[in-house]
Short mmCIF file of C-alpha atoms in Angstrom, two decimals:
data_model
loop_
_atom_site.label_atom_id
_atom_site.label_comp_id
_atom_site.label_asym_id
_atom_site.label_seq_id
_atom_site.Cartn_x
_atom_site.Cartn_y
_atom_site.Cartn_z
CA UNK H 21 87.54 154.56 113.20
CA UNK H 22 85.09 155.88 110.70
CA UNK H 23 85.07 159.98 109.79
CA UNK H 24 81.21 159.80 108.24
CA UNK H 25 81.39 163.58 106.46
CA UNK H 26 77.05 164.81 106.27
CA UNK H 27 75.21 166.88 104.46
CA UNK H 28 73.00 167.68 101.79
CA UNK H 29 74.38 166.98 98.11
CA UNK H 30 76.25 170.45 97.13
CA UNK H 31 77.92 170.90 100.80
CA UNK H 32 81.50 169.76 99.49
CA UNK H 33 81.48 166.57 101.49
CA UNK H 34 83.83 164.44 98.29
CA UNK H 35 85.84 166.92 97.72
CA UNK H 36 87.06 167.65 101.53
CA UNK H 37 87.30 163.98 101.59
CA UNK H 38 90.03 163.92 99.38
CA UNK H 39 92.07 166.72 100.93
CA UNK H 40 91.30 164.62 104.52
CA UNK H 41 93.65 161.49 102.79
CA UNK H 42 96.60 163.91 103.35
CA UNK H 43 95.65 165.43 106.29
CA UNK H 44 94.91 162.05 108.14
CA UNK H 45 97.68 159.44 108.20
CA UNK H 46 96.12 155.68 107.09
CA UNK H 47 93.46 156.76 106.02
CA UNK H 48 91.39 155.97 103.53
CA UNK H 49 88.53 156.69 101.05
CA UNK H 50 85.17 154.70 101.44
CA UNK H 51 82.15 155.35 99.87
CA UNK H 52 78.85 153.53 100.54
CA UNK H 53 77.59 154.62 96.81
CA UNK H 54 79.91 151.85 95.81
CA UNK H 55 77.88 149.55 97.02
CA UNK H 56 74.53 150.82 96.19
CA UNK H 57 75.53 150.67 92.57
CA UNK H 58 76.62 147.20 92.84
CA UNK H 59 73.30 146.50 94.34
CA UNK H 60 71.46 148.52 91.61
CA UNK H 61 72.74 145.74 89.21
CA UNK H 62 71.80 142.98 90.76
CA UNK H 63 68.49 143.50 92.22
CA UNK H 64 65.10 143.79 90.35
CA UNK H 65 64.64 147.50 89.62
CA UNK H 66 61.22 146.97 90.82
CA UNK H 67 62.87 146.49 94.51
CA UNK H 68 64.91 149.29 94.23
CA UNK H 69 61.60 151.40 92.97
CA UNK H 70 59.72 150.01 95.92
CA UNK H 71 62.67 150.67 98.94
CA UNK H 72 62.71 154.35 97.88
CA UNK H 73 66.68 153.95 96.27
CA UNK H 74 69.52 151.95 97.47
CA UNK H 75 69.38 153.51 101.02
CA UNK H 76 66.10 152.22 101.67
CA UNK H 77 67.27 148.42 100.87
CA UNK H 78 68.31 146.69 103.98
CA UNK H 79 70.90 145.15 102.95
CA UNK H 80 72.59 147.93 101.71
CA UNK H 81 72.66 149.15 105.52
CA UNK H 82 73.78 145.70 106.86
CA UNK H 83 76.77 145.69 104.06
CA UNK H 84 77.96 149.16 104.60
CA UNK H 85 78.41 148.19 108.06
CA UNK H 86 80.43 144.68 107.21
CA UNK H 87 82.44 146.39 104.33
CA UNK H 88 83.53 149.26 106.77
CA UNK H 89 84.84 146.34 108.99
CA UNK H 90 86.21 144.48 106.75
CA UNK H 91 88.07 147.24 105.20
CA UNK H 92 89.56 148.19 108.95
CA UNK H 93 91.04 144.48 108.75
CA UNK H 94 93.16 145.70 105.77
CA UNK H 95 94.15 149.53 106.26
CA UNK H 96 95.11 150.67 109.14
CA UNK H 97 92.34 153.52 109.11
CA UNK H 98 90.17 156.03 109.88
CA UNK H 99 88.02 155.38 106.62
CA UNK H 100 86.89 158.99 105.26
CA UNK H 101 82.97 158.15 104.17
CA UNK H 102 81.71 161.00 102.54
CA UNK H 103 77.93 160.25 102.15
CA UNK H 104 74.50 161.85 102.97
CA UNK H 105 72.56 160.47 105.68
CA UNK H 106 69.26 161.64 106.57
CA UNK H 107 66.89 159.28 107.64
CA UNK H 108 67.48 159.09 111.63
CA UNK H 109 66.24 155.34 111.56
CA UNK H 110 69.38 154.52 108.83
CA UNK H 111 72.03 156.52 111.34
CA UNK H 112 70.96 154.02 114.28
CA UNK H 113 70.99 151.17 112.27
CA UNK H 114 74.10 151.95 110.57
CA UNK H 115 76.12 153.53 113.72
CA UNK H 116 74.81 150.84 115.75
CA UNK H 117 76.13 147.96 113.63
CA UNK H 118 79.34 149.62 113.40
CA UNK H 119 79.78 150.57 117.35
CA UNK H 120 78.74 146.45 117.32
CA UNK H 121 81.88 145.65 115.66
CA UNK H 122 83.74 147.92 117.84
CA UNK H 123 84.46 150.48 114.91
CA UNK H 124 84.33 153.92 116.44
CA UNK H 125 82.11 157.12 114.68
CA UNK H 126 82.72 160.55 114.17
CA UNK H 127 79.94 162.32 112.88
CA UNK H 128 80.36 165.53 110.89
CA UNK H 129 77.86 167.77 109.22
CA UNK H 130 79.01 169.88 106.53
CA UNK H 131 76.57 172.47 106.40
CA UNK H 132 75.70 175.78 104.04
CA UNK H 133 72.75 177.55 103.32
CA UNK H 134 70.18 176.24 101.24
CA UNK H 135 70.30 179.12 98.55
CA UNK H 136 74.57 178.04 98.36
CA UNK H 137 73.66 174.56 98.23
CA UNK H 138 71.51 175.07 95.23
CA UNK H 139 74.30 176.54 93.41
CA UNK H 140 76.96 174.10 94.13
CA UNK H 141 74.23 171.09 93.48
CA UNK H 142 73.80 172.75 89.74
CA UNK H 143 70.16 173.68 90.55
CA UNK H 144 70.87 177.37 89.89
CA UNK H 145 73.32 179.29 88.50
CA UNK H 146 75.25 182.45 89.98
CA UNK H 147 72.05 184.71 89.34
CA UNK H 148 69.92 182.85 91.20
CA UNK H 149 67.71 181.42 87.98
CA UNK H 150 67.44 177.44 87.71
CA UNK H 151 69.46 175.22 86.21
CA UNK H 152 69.71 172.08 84.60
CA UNK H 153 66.64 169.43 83.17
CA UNK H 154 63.57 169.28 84.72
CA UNK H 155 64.62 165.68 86.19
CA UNK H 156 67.61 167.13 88.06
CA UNK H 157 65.37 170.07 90.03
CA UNK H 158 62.94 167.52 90.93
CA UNK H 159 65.60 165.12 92.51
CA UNK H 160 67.60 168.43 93.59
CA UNK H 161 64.31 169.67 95.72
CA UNK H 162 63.17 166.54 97.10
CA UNK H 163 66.81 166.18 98.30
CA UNK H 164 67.17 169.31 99.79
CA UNK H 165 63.86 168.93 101.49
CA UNK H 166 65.16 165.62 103.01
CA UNK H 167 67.71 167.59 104.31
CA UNK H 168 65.99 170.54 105.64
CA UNK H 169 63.71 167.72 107.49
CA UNK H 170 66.37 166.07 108.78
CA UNK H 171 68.51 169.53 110.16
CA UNK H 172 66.90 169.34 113.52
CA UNK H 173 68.68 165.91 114.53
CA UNK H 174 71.36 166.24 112.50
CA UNK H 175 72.67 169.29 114.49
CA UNK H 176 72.11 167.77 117.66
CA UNK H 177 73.81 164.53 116.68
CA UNK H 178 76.93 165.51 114.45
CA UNK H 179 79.93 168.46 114.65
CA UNK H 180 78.71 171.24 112.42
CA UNK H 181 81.24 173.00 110.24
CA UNK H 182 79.84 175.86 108.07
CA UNK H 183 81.72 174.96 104.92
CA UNK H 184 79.82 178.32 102.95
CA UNK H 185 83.09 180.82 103.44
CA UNK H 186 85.31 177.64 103.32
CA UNK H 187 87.94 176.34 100.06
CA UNK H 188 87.31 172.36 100.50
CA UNK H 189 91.21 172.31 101.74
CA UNK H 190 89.92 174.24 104.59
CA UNK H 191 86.88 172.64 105.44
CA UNK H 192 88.99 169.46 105.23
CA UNK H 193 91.68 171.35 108.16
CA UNK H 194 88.52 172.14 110.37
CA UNK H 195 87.65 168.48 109.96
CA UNK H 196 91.19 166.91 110.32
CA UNK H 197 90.95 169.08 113.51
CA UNK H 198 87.36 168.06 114.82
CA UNK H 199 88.72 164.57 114.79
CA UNK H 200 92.03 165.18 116.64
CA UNK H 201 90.23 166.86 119.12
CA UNK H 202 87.26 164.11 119.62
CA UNK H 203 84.63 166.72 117.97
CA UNK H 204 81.45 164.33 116.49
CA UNK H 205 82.47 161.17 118.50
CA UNK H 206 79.00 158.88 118.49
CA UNK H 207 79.17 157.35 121.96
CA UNK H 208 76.69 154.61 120.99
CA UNK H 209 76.41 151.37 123.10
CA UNK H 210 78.43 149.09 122.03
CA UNK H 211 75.89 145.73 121.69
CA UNK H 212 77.66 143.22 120.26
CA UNK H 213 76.18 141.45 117.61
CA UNK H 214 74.72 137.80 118.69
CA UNK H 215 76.56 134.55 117.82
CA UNK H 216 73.45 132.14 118.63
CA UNK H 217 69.77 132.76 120.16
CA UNK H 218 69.80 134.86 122.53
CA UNK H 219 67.12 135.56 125.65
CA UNK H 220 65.65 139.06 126.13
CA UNK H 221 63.64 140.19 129.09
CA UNK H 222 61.33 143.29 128.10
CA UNK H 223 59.27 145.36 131.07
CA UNK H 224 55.94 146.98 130.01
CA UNK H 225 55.50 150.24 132.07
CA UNK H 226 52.23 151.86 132.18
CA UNK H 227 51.27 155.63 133.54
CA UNK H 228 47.83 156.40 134.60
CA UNK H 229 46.16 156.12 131.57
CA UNK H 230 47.34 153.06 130.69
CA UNK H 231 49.76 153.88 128.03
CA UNK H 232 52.89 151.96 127.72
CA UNK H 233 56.35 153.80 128.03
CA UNK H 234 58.31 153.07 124.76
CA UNK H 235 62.18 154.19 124.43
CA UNK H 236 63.77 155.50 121.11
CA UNK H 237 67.08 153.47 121.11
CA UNK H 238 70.21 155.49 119.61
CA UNK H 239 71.84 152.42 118.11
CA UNK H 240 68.74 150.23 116.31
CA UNK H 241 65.95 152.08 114.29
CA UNK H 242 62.49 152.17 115.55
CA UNK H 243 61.38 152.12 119.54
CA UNK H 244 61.27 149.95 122.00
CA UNK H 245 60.51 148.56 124.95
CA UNK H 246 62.96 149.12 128.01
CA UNK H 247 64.45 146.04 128.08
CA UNK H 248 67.82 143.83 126.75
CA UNK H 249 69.55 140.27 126.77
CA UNK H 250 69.43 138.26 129.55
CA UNK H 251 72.94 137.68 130.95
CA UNK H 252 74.54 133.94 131.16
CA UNK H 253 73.27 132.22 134.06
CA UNK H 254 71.04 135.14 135.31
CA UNK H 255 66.94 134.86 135.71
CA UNK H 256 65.04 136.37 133.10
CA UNK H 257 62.57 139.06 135.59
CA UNK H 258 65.43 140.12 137.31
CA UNK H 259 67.28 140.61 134.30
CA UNK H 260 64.38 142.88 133.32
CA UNK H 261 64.38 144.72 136.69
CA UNK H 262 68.12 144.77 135.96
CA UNK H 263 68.14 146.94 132.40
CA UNK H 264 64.77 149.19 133.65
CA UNK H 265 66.97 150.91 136.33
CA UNK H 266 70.10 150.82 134.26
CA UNK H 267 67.99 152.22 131.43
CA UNK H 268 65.34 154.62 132.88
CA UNK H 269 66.86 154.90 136.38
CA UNK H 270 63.37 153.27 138.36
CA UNK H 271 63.73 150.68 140.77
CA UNK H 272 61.17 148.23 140.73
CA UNK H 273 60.72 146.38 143.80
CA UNK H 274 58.50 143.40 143.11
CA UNK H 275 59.45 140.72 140.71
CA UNK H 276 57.20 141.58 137.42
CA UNK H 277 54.72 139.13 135.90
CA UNK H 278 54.74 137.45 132.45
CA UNK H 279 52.43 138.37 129.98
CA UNK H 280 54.19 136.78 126.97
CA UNK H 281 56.83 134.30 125.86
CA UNK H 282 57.69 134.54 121.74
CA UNK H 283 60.18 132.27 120.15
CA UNK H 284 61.17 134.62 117.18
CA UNK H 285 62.13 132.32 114.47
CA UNK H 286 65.72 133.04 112.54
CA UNK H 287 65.70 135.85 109.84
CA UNK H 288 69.52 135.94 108.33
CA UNK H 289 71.53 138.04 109.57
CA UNK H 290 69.42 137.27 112.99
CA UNK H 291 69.24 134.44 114.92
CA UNK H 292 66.29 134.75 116.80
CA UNK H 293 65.19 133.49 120.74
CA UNK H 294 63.55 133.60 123.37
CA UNK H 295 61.25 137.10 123.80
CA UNK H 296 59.54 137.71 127.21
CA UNK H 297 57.58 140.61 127.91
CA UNK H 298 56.63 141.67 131.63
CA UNK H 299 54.08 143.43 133.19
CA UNK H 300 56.07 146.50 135.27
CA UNK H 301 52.99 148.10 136.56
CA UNK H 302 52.08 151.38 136.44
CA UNK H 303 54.24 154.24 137.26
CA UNK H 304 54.01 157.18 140.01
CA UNK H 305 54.11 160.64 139.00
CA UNK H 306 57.49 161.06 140.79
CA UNK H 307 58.82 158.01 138.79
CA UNK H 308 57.64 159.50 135.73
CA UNK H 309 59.18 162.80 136.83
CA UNK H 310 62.45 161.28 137.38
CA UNK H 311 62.97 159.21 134.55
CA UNK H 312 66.41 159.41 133.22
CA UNK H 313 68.10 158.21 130.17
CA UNK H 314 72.07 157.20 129.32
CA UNK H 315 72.74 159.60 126.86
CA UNK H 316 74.72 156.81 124.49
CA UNK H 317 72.18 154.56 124.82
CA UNK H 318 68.51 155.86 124.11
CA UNK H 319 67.52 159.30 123.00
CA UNK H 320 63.80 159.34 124.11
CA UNK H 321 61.12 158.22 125.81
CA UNK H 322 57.06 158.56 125.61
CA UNK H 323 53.77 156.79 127.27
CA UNK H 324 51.67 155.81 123.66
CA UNK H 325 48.05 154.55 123.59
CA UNK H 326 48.09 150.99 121.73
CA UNK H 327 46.96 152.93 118.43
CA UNK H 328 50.03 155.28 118.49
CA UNK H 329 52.20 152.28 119.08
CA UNK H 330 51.30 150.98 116.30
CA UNK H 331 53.31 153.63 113.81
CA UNK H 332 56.29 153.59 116.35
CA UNK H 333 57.15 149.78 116.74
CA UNK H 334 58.42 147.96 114.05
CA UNK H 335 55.81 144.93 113.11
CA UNK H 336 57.64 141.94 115.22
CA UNK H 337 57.78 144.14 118.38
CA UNK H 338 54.27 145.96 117.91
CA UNK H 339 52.43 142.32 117.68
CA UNK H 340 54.45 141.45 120.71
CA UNK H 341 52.88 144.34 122.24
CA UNK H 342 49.18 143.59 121.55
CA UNK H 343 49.42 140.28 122.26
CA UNK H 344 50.87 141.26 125.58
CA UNK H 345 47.75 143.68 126.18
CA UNK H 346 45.70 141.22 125.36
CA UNK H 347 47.48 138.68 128.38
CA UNK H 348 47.56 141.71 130.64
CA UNK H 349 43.75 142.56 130.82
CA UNK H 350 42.92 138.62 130.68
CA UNK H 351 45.20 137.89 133.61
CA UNK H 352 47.07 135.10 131.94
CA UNK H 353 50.16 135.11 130.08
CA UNK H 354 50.09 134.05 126.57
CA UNK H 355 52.73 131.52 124.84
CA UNK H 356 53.41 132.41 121.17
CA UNK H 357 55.76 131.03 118.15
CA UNK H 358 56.76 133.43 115.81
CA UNK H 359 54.16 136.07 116.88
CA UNK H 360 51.31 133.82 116.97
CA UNK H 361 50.03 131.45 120.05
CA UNK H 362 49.84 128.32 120.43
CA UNK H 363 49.00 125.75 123.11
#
C-alpha cells in the first residue's frame, strides 16, 4: 500500500510524513522528488524546460510507479509519499499504473487556507507582508494557483484533513487514523499491465447530433472511447458489446460494424496491437438518460463534435477517431498501420 499525503507546498505534508514512520508499523519514507532530481541530471535541461519540470516528463510518471513497486518487494510497507499532485491527468496515470501492479492507494489531502499556506511556504511573514526574492513569489503563486485550480477534484477524490489548527504530530494521528479506517482508498480498476500485443475492441456511440460519446477513464489520463481488451478466445464485436454495457450500462442488440482496424506499432513501455473501432449507432434519449458509470472505473462521460474531440483525445486515439468518421460517412471501413491506411 501507498499513503500519497496532497497538497499545496506549505500544508505540512514532509513533516507529518515523518511522524507517520512511527505511527505506521513497516512503513516507510518515499519521495518521488528523488527521482525527479536524478532525472534533472541526466536529461537535457532543454527537456526539462520544455515538459514544464520533472512532473511533466513521462518517464518520471512511469518510474515513480516501478520504484513504488519495487520498493514494496523490499519493505514490507505502506510507503508514506509525501508529494504534491495536481494535474488530474498525472493522478490517473500514476494511480492507474500502481492499482496495475496491484499496489493499493490512499489518497490524502492536507489542506489549509491559502493566506496559512503563504506563511508556512515563506511567501509572507506573520504580518501578512511578502517574503523572500522575487524568484520564490513567482514560483510560490504559480504554485498556489495550481493548487487552487486543482481543489475542485482534489476534494472529491482524496480524504481532506484541515491541517491549519493541527501540530504535524497531529495531523500525522488523523492520518494514521484515515488509513486504519479505509479513509482515501482509490478504488481504481485494476488493468493489468500487458505482457505482449494485445486486441482492443472500441464502440463509437453517437446522439442525435452526431457527436460521439467519449468517457474520462479514472486510471489512464486523457478520454476515451468506451471500449477495452478483447478477452482470450472471445470475438472482437462482442467483446465491444461486452465492455459498453459493463461500462455505460446500454445493451446493444445488433452486432456493430467496423469502421477501422489500426495496428499501433510498439512505443517502450507499450507493446502495441490490434485497435478496432465500431460503429454503435446512435443513441435514444432514454439510453442517454440512463447512462451509468462504475464509479472505480471512469469518472465522466460527454457527446463532443469532432472539433472538441480534438483537445480531449490524446493524438493516437483522436486520429483513430477521424479516420473512423471518415469510414463511417463513406460506408466502408478503413485498414490503417500506425494511424495511417494502407491497402
Amino acid at each position: 500500500m501507498i499513503v500519497w499525503l496532497n497538497g499545496a507546498s506549505g500544508a505540512g505534508k514532509s513533516t507529518a510524513a515523518r511522524h507517520l514512520l512511527d505511527l505506521l508499523p513497516g512503513s516507510t519514507l518515499y519521495d518521488p522528488g528523488l527521482v525527479g532530481s536524478e532525472l534533472r541530471q541526466m536529461l537535457p535541461a532543454a527537456r526539462l524546460e520544455q515538459a514544464g519540470g520533472y512532473q511533466g516528463l513521462p518517464s518520471w510518471r512511469r518510474l515513480v510507479v516501478d520504484t513504488a513497486a519495487a520498493l514494496l518487494n523490499e519493505v514490507p510497507g505502506p510507503l508514506i509519499t509525501p508529494m504534491p499532485l495536481l494535474r488530474q491527468e498525472y493522478r490517473d496515470e500514476i494511480f492507474g499504473g500502481l492499482a496495475s501492479r496491484r499496489v493499493s492507494v490512499r489518497h490524502v489531502l492536507l489542506h489549509a487556507e491559502e493566506t496559512i499556506l503563504r506563511e508556512r511556504a515563506g511567501l509572507t511573514d506573520r504580518t501578512g507582508n511578502p517574503a523572500g526574492d522575487a524568484a520564490a513569489q513567482q514560483w510560490g503563486r504559480a504554485h498556489l494557483e495550481s493548487y487552487e485550480d486543482a481543489l475542485g477534484w482534489l476534494k472529491q477524490d482524496a480524504h481532506v484533513i484541515d491541517t491549519a489548527r493541527l501540530t504535524p504530530r497531529e495531523t500525522a494521528e488523523r492520518v494514521a487514523e484515515a488509513v486504519r479506517t479505509g479513509a482515501g482508498a482509490c478504488d481504481i480498476v485494476q488493468t493489468p499491465e500487458p505482457t505482449a500485443e494485445t486486441l482492443a475492441a472500441g464502440v463509437l456511440l453517437f446522439d442525435d447530433a452526431d457527436r460521439v460519446l467519449l468517457v474520462d477513464p479514472t486510471y489512464k489520463p486523457g478520454w476515451e472511447f468506451p471500449g477495452g481488451v478483447v478477452e482470450p478466445g472471445e470475438p472482437p464485436a462482442r467483446a465491444g458489446l461486452r465492455e459498453v454495457t459493463e461500462e455505460l450500462g446500454i445493451r446493444l442488440h445488433s452486432a456493430p460494424r467496423l469502421l477501422v482496424l489500426d495496428w499501433e506499432p510498439p512505443k517502450p513501455p507499450g507493446f502495441g496491437g490490434l485497435r478496432m473501432l465500431f460503429d454503435g449507432g446512435r443513441l435514444a434519449g432514454e439510453q442517454i438518460r440512463d447512462l451509468l458509470l462504475p464509479g472505480p472505473e471512469l469518472r465522466d462521460w460527454r457527446f463532443a463534435t469532432e472539433e472538441e474531440a480534438a483537445d480531449m483525445l490524446p493524438p493516437v486515439r483522436w486520429n483513430r477517431l477521424r479516420w473512423a468518421l471518415r469510414a463511417r460517412e463513406q460506408g466502408r471501413p478503413l485498414n490503417l498501420e500506425a494511424g495511417v491506411p494502407v491497402g
